[in-house]
């Protein structure tokens, strides 16, 4: 039996602040140091994706949150600069977006068919708009590595995408990445 002697994987806490509740996301290494460095070396040699190390994933998520927001796509706001005491090189402070996952909402038998169809149409339209921008800008960062209805929160009228800590590296032809996301 293996005993946990260190943090393995990310942790997210809800933190009450005078400005309201925020999420504090700590990026931790995955696996032991040899496994973490082996994964990072493989990733760099293949050149296909961003860093797999904790600090690299934090930097990637901060960059992609800014990119997606600038491009007009709904993602949690990065509030790290407003809460410097809660943020550091391995921690982001994010907007707390209340609501169920889109996958959960869609599987709710009580959800009216018209609402289900509306949510699916909006999700598909946002995905298409993002893919169109990715192609027109040549921006691999607008392709979500793990894009799915499990990475979208339904919060009132908002559909908020999350989990942007891993990204594809720039490349000439984005079409295979778009197909992978779909």
PDB file of C-alpha atoms in Angstrom:
ATOM      1  CA  UNK A   1       0.000   0.000   0.000  1.00  0.00           C
ATOM      2  CA  UNK A   2       1.368   3.401  -1.017  1.00  0.00           C
ATOM      3  CA  UNK A   3       1.020   6.185   1.527  1.00  0.00           C
ATOM      4  CA  UNK A   4       0.591   9.780   0.400  1.00  0.00           C
ATOM      5  CA  UNK A   5       3.699  11.636   1.507  1.00  0.00           C
ATOM      6  CA  UNK A   6       3.265  14.654  -0.789  1.00  0.00           C
ATOM      7  CA  UNK A   7       0.657  16.518  -2.772  1.00  0.00           C
ATOM      8  CA  UNK A   8      -0.089  14.783  -6.087  1.00  0.00           C
ATOM      9  CA  UNK A   9      -2.310  16.676  -8.518  1.00  0.00           C
ATOM     10  CA  UNK A  10      -4.064  20.028  -8.291  1.00  0.00           C
ATOM     11  CA  UNK A  11      -6.067  21.304  -5.356  1.00  0.00           C
ATOM     12  CA  UNK A  12      -8.791  23.947  -5.434  1.00  0.00           C
ATOM     13  CA  UNK A  13     -10.127  25.791  -2.400  1.00  0.00           C
ATOM     14  CA  UNK A  14     -12.969  28.269  -2.056  1.00  0.00           C
ATOM     15  CA  UNK A  15     -11.647  31.253  -0.124  1.00  0.00           C
ATOM     16  CA  UNK A  16     -13.805  33.984   1.414  1.00  0.00           C
ATOM     17  CA  UNK A  17     -12.354  37.445   0.813  1.00  0.00           C
ATOM     18  CA  UNK A  18     -13.758  40.927   1.548  1.00  0.00           C
ATOM     19  CA  UNK A  19     -14.528  41.152  -2.206  1.00  0.00           C
ATOM     20  CA  UNK A  20     -16.386  37.816  -2.230  1.00  0.00           C
ATOM     21  CA  UNK A  21     -15.550  34.151  -2.625  1.00  0.00           C
ATOM     22  CA  UNK A  22     -12.735  33.197  -4.982  1.00  0.00           C
ATOM     23  CA  UNK A  23     -11.098  29.935  -5.984  1.00  0.00           C
ATOM     24  CA  UNK A  24      -7.469  29.330  -5.121  1.00  0.00           C
ATOM     25  CA  UNK A  25      -5.984  26.752  -7.484  1.00  0.00           C
ATOM     26  CA  UNK A  26      -2.694  25.139  -6.492  1.00  0.00           C
ATOM     27  CA  UNK A  27      -0.871  23.317  -9.289  1.00  0.00           C
ATOM     28  CA  UNK A  28       1.084  20.347  -7.957  1.00  0.00           C
ATOM     29  CA  UNK A  29       3.438  17.953  -9.666  1.00  0.00           C
ATOM     30  CA  UNK A  30       1.936  14.737 -10.938  1.00  0.00           C
ATOM     31  CA  UNK A  31       3.766  11.614  -9.840  1.00  0.00           C
ATOM     32  CA  UNK A  32       7.236  11.393  -8.354  1.00  0.00           C
ATOM     33  CA  UNK A  33      10.081  13.673  -9.445  1.00  0.00           C
ATOM     34  CA  UNK A  34      11.431  11.102 -11.927  1.00  0.00           C
ATOM     35  CA  UNK A  35       8.005  10.580 -13.482  1.00  0.00           C
ATOM     36  CA  UNK A  36       7.354  14.361 -13.613  1.00  0.00           C
ATOM     37  CA  UNK A  37      10.674  15.122 -15.302  1.00  0.00           C
ATOM     38  CA  UNK A  38      10.306  12.137 -17.661  1.00  0.00           C
ATOM     39  CA  UNK A  39       6.882  13.374 -18.757  1.00  0.00           C
ATOM     40  CA  UNK A  40       8.260  16.905 -19.213  1.00  0.00           C
ATOM     41  CA  UNK A  41      11.226  15.661 -21.266  1.00  0.00           C
ATOM     42  CA  UNK A  42       8.951  13.574 -23.484  1.00  0.00           C
ATOM     43  CA  UNK A  43       6.605  16.538 -23.959  1.00  0.00           C
ATOM     44  CA  UNK A  44       9.485  18.851 -24.909  1.00  0.00           C
ATOM     45  CA  UNK A  45      11.036  16.338 -27.297  1.00  0.00           C
ATOM     46  CA  UNK A  46       7.723  15.773 -29.052  1.00  0.00           C
ATOM     47  CA  UNK A  47       7.047  19.528 -29.039  1.00  0.00           C
ATOM     48  CA  UNK A  48       3.295  19.025 -29.205  1.00  0.00           C
ATOM     49  CA  UNK A  49       2.082  20.421 -25.870  1.00  0.00           C
ATOM     50  CA  UNK A  50       2.889  22.951 -23.182  1.00  0.00           C
ATOM     51  CA  UNK A  51       4.831  22.139 -20.026  1.00  0.00           C
ATOM     52  CA  UNK A  52       3.498  19.398 -17.783  1.00  0.00           C
ATOM     53  CA  UNK A  53       5.282  20.701 -14.657  1.00  0.00           C
ATOM     54  CA  UNK A  54       3.238  22.465 -11.969  1.00  0.00           C
ATOM     55  CA  UNK A  55       4.644  25.954 -12.595  1.00  0.00           C
ATOM     56  CA  UNK A  56       4.326  25.486 -16.349  1.00  0.00           C
ATOM     57  CA  UNK A  57       0.688  24.445 -16.090  1.00  0.00           C
ATOM     58  CA  UNK A  58      -0.035  27.486 -13.927  1.00  0.00           C
ATOM     59  CA  UNK A  59       1.640  29.785 -16.485  1.00  0.00           C
ATOM     60  CA  UNK A  60      -0.215  28.102 -19.358  1.00  0.00           C
ATOM     61  CA  UNK A  61      -3.587  28.494 -17.644  1.00  0.00           C
ATOM     62  CA  UNK A  62      -2.938  32.170 -16.849  1.00  0.00           C
ATOM     63  CA  UNK A  63      -1.930  32.814 -20.482  1.00  0.00           C
ATOM     64  CA  UNK A  64      -4.910  30.952 -21.939  1.00  0.00           C
ATOM     65  CA  UNK A  65      -7.436  32.563 -19.595  1.00  0.00           C
ATOM     66  CA  UNK A  66      -6.219  35.969 -20.811  1.00  0.00           C
ATOM     67  CA  UNK A  67      -6.178  34.847 -24.456  1.00  0.00           C
ATOM     68  CA  UNK A  68      -9.686  33.359 -24.361  1.00  0.00           C
ATOM     69  CA  UNK A  69     -11.146  36.398 -22.552  1.00  0.00           C
ATOM     70  CA  UNK A  70      -9.490  38.767 -25.038  1.00  0.00           C
ATOM     71  CA  UNK A  71     -10.958  36.703 -27.876  1.00  0.00           C
ATOM     72  CA  UNK A  72     -14.443  37.000 -26.343  1.00  0.00           C
ATOM     73  CA  UNK A  73     -14.873  33.528 -24.834  1.00  0.00           C
ATOM     74  CA  UNK A  74     -16.273  33.021 -21.356  1.00  0.00           C
ATOM     75  CA  UNK A  75     -13.744  31.630 -18.895  1.00  0.00           C
ATOM     76  CA  UNK A  76     -13.244  32.326 -15.183  1.00  0.00           C
ATOM     77  CA  UNK A  77     -11.535  35.640 -14.528  1.00  0.00           C
ATOM     78  CA  UNK A  78      -7.950  35.436 -13.263  1.00  0.00           C
ATOM     79  CA  UNK A  79      -8.092  37.454 -10.035  1.00  0.00           C
ATOM     80  CA  UNK A  80      -4.518  36.768  -8.949  1.00  0.00           C
ATOM     81  CA  UNK A  81      -3.426  40.409  -9.229  1.00  0.00           C
ATOM     82  CA  UNK A  82      -6.313  41.437  -6.925  1.00  0.00           C
ATOM     83  CA  UNK A  83      -5.333  38.843  -4.310  1.00  0.00           C
ATOM     84  CA  UNK A  84      -1.503  38.742  -4.277  1.00  0.00           C
ATOM     85  CA  UNK A  85      -1.476  37.122  -0.850  1.00  0.00           C
ATOM     86  CA  UNK A  86      -3.290  34.088  -2.260  1.00  0.00           C
ATOM     87  CA  UNK A  87      -1.333  33.766  -5.533  1.00  0.00           C
ATOM     88  CA  UNK A  88       2.212  32.725  -6.348  1.00  0.00           C
ATOM     89  CA  UNK A  89       4.230  30.895  -9.023  1.00  0.00           C
ATOM     90  CA  UNK A  90       2.201  27.703  -8.469  1.00  0.00           C
ATOM     91  CA  UNK A  91      -1.168  29.199  -7.495  1.00  0.00           C
ATOM     92  CA  UNK A  92      -3.828  31.169  -9.394  1.00  0.00           C
ATOM     93  CA  UNK A  93      -6.793  32.963  -7.878  1.00  0.00           C
ATOM     94  CA  UNK A  94      -9.867  32.529 -10.062  1.00  0.00           C
ATOM     95  CA  UNK A  95     -13.431  33.749 -10.210  1.00  0.00           C
ATOM     96  CA  UNK A  96     -15.764  31.352  -8.410  1.00  0.00           C
ATOM     97  CA  UNK A  97     -18.335  30.437 -11.054  1.00  0.00           C
ATOM     98  CA  UNK A  98     -21.338  28.733  -9.432  1.00  0.00           C
ATOM     99  CA  UNK A  99     -23.393  26.190 -11.313  1.00  0.00           C
ATOM    100  CA  UNK A 100     -23.462  22.629 -12.562  1.00  0.00           C
ATOM    101  CA  UNK A 101     -21.263  21.172 -15.244  1.00  0.00           C
ATOM    102  CA  UNK A 102     -22.880  21.240 -18.664  1.00  0.00           C
ATOM    103  CA  UNK A 103     -22.610  17.434 -18.730  1.00  0.00           C
ATOM    104  CA  UNK A 104     -24.593  17.245 -15.474  1.00  0.00           C
ATOM    105  CA  UNK A 105     -27.228  19.714 -16.675  1.00  0.00           C
ATOM    106  CA  UNK A 106     -27.689  17.854 -19.960  1.00  0.00           C
ATOM    107  CA  UNK A 107     -28.142  14.503 -18.201  1.00  0.00           C
ATOM    108  CA  UNK A 108     -30.805  15.853 -15.827  1.00  0.00           C
ATOM    109  CA  UNK A 109     -34.093  14.164 -16.814  1.00  0.00           C
ATOM    110  CA  UNK A 110     -36.015  17.154 -15.407  1.00  0.00           C
ATOM    111  CA  UNK A 111     -34.340  19.552 -17.884  1.00  0.00           C
ATOM    112  CA  UNK A 112     -36.906  20.548 -20.523  1.00  0.00           C
ATOM    113  CA  UNK A 113     -35.997  19.451 -24.047  1.00  0.00           C
ATOM    114  CA  UNK A 114     -36.049  23.053 -25.284  1.00  0.00           C
ATOM    115  CA  UNK A 115     -33.486  24.099 -22.629  1.00  0.00           C
ATOM    116  CA  UNK A 116     -31.304  21.065 -23.433  1.00  0.00           C
ATOM    117  CA  UNK A 117     -31.379  21.980 -27.125  1.00  0.00           C
ATOM    118  CA  UNK A 118     -30.578  25.632 -26.339  1.00  0.00           C
ATOM    119  CA  UNK A 119     -27.582  24.665 -24.189  1.00  0.00           C
ATOM    120  CA  UNK A 120     -26.258  22.314 -26.875  1.00  0.00           C
ATOM    121  CA  UNK A 121     -26.705  24.944 -29.604  1.00  0.00           C
ATOM    122  CA  UNK A 122     -24.896  27.582 -27.532  1.00  0.00           C
ATOM    123  CA  UNK A 123     -22.081  25.176 -26.666  1.00  0.00           C
ATOM    124  CA  UNK A 124     -21.658  24.209 -30.338  1.00  0.00           C
ATOM    125  CA  UNK A 125     -21.803  27.850 -31.485  1.00  0.00           C
ATOM    126  CA  UNK A 126     -19.125  28.889 -28.971  1.00  0.00           C
ATOM    127  CA  UNK A 127     -16.945  25.950 -30.003  1.00  0.00           C
ATOM    128  CA  UNK A 128     -17.327  26.850 -33.675  1.00  0.00           C
ATOM    129  CA  UNK A 129     -16.575  30.532 -33.042  1.00  0.00           C
ATOM    130  CA  UNK A 130     -13.473  29.587 -31.072  1.00  0.00           C
ATOM    131  CA  UNK A 131     -12.304  27.176 -33.775  1.00  0.00           C
ATOM    132  CA  UNK A 132     -12.919  29.798 -36.466  1.00  0.00           C
ATOM    133  CA  UNK A 133     -10.773  32.259 -34.526  1.00  0.00           C
ATOM    134  CA  UNK A 134      -8.096  29.631 -33.930  1.00  0.00           C
ATOM    135  CA  UNK A 135      -7.870  29.034 -37.690  1.00  0.00           C
ATOM    136  CA  UNK A 136      -8.003  32.690 -38.710  1.00  0.00           C
ATOM    137  CA  UNK A 137      -5.389  33.709 -36.116  1.00  0.00           C
ATOM    138  CA  UNK A 138      -3.287  30.560 -36.376  1.00  0.00           C
ATOM    139  CA  UNK A 139      -3.628  30.304 -32.587  1.00  0.00           C
ATOM    140  CA  UNK A 140      -3.350  26.800 -31.127  1.00  0.00           C
ATOM    141  CA  UNK A 141      -4.111  28.232 -27.680  1.00  0.00           C
ATOM    142  CA  UNK A 142      -7.758  28.600 -28.706  1.00  0.00           C
ATOM    143  CA  UNK A 143      -8.076  24.828 -29.108  1.00  0.00           C
ATOM    144  CA  UNK A 144      -8.932  23.172 -25.799  1.00  0.00           C
ATOM    145  CA  UNK A 145      -6.922  20.045 -25.135  1.00  0.00           C
ATOM    146  CA  UNK A 146      -9.740  18.483 -23.091  1.00  0.00           C
ATOM    147  CA  UNK A 147     -12.710  20.314 -24.590  1.00  0.00           C
ATOM    148  CA  UNK A 148     -16.040  18.719 -23.714  1.00  0.00           C
ATOM    149  CA  UNK A 149     -19.328  19.320 -21.928  1.00  0.00           C
ATOM    150  CA  UNK A 150     -17.468  18.182 -18.781  1.00  0.00           C
ATOM    151  CA  UNK A 151     -15.317  21.336 -18.920  1.00  0.00           C
ATOM    152  CA  UNK A 152     -18.116  23.904 -19.094  1.00  0.00           C
ATOM    153  CA  UNK A 153     -20.081  25.355 -16.173  1.00  0.00           C
ATOM    154  CA  UNK A 154     -23.672  26.498 -16.657  1.00  0.00           C
ATOM    155  CA  UNK A 155     -23.957  29.629 -14.520  1.00  0.00           C
ATOM    156  CA  UNK A 156     -27.210  31.454 -15.178  1.00  0.00           C
ATOM    157  CA  UNK A 157     -26.979  32.631 -18.788  1.00  0.00           C
ATOM    158  CA  UNK A 158     -23.240  31.914 -18.944  1.00  0.00           C
ATOM    159  CA  UNK A 159     -21.459  28.875 -20.366  1.00  0.00           C
ATOM    160  CA  UNK A 160     -18.014  29.109 -18.778  1.00  0.00           C
ATOM    161  CA  UNK A 161     -15.169  26.946 -20.083  1.00  0.00           C
ATOM    162  CA  UNK A 162     -12.443  25.839 -17.674  1.00  0.00           C
ATOM    163  CA  UNK A 163      -9.426  23.523 -17.398  1.00  0.00           C
ATOM    164  CA  UNK A 164      -6.960  25.381 -19.613  1.00  0.00           C
ATOM    165  CA  UNK A 165      -3.765  24.292 -17.870  1.00  0.00           C
ATOM    166  CA  UNK A 166      -2.538  22.211 -20.798  1.00  0.00           C
ATOM    167  CA  UNK A 167      -2.263  23.553 -24.322  1.00  0.00           C
ATOM    168  CA  UNK A 168      -1.129  22.595 -27.759  1.00  0.00           C
ATOM    169  CA  UNK A 169       2.050  24.254 -29.015  1.00  0.00           C
ATOM    170  CA  UNK A 170       1.937  26.472 -32.114  1.00  0.00           C
ATOM    171  CA  UNK A 171       1.900  24.676 -35.441  1.00  0.00           C
ATOM    172  CA  UNK A 172       1.209  25.411 -39.068  1.00  0.00           C
ATOM    173  CA  UNK A 173      -1.930  23.295 -39.502  1.00  0.00           C
ATOM    174  CA  UNK A 174      -4.459  23.453 -36.665  1.00  0.00           C
ATOM    175  CA  UNK A 175      -7.048  21.199 -38.297  1.00  0.00           C
ATOM    176  CA  UNK A 176      -5.793  17.977 -36.609  1.00  0.00           C
ATOM    177  CA  UNK A 177      -6.034  19.735 -33.226  1.00  0.00           C
ATOM    178  CA  UNK A 178      -9.587  20.881 -33.969  1.00  0.00           C
ATOM    179  CA  UNK A 179     -10.520  17.315 -34.922  1.00  0.00           C
ATOM    180  CA  UNK A 180      -8.925  16.014 -31.696  1.00  0.00           C
ATOM    181  CA  UNK A 181     -10.970  18.434 -29.589  1.00  0.00           C
ATOM    182  CA  UNK A 182     -14.184  17.461 -31.346  1.00  0.00           C
TER     183      UNK A 182
END
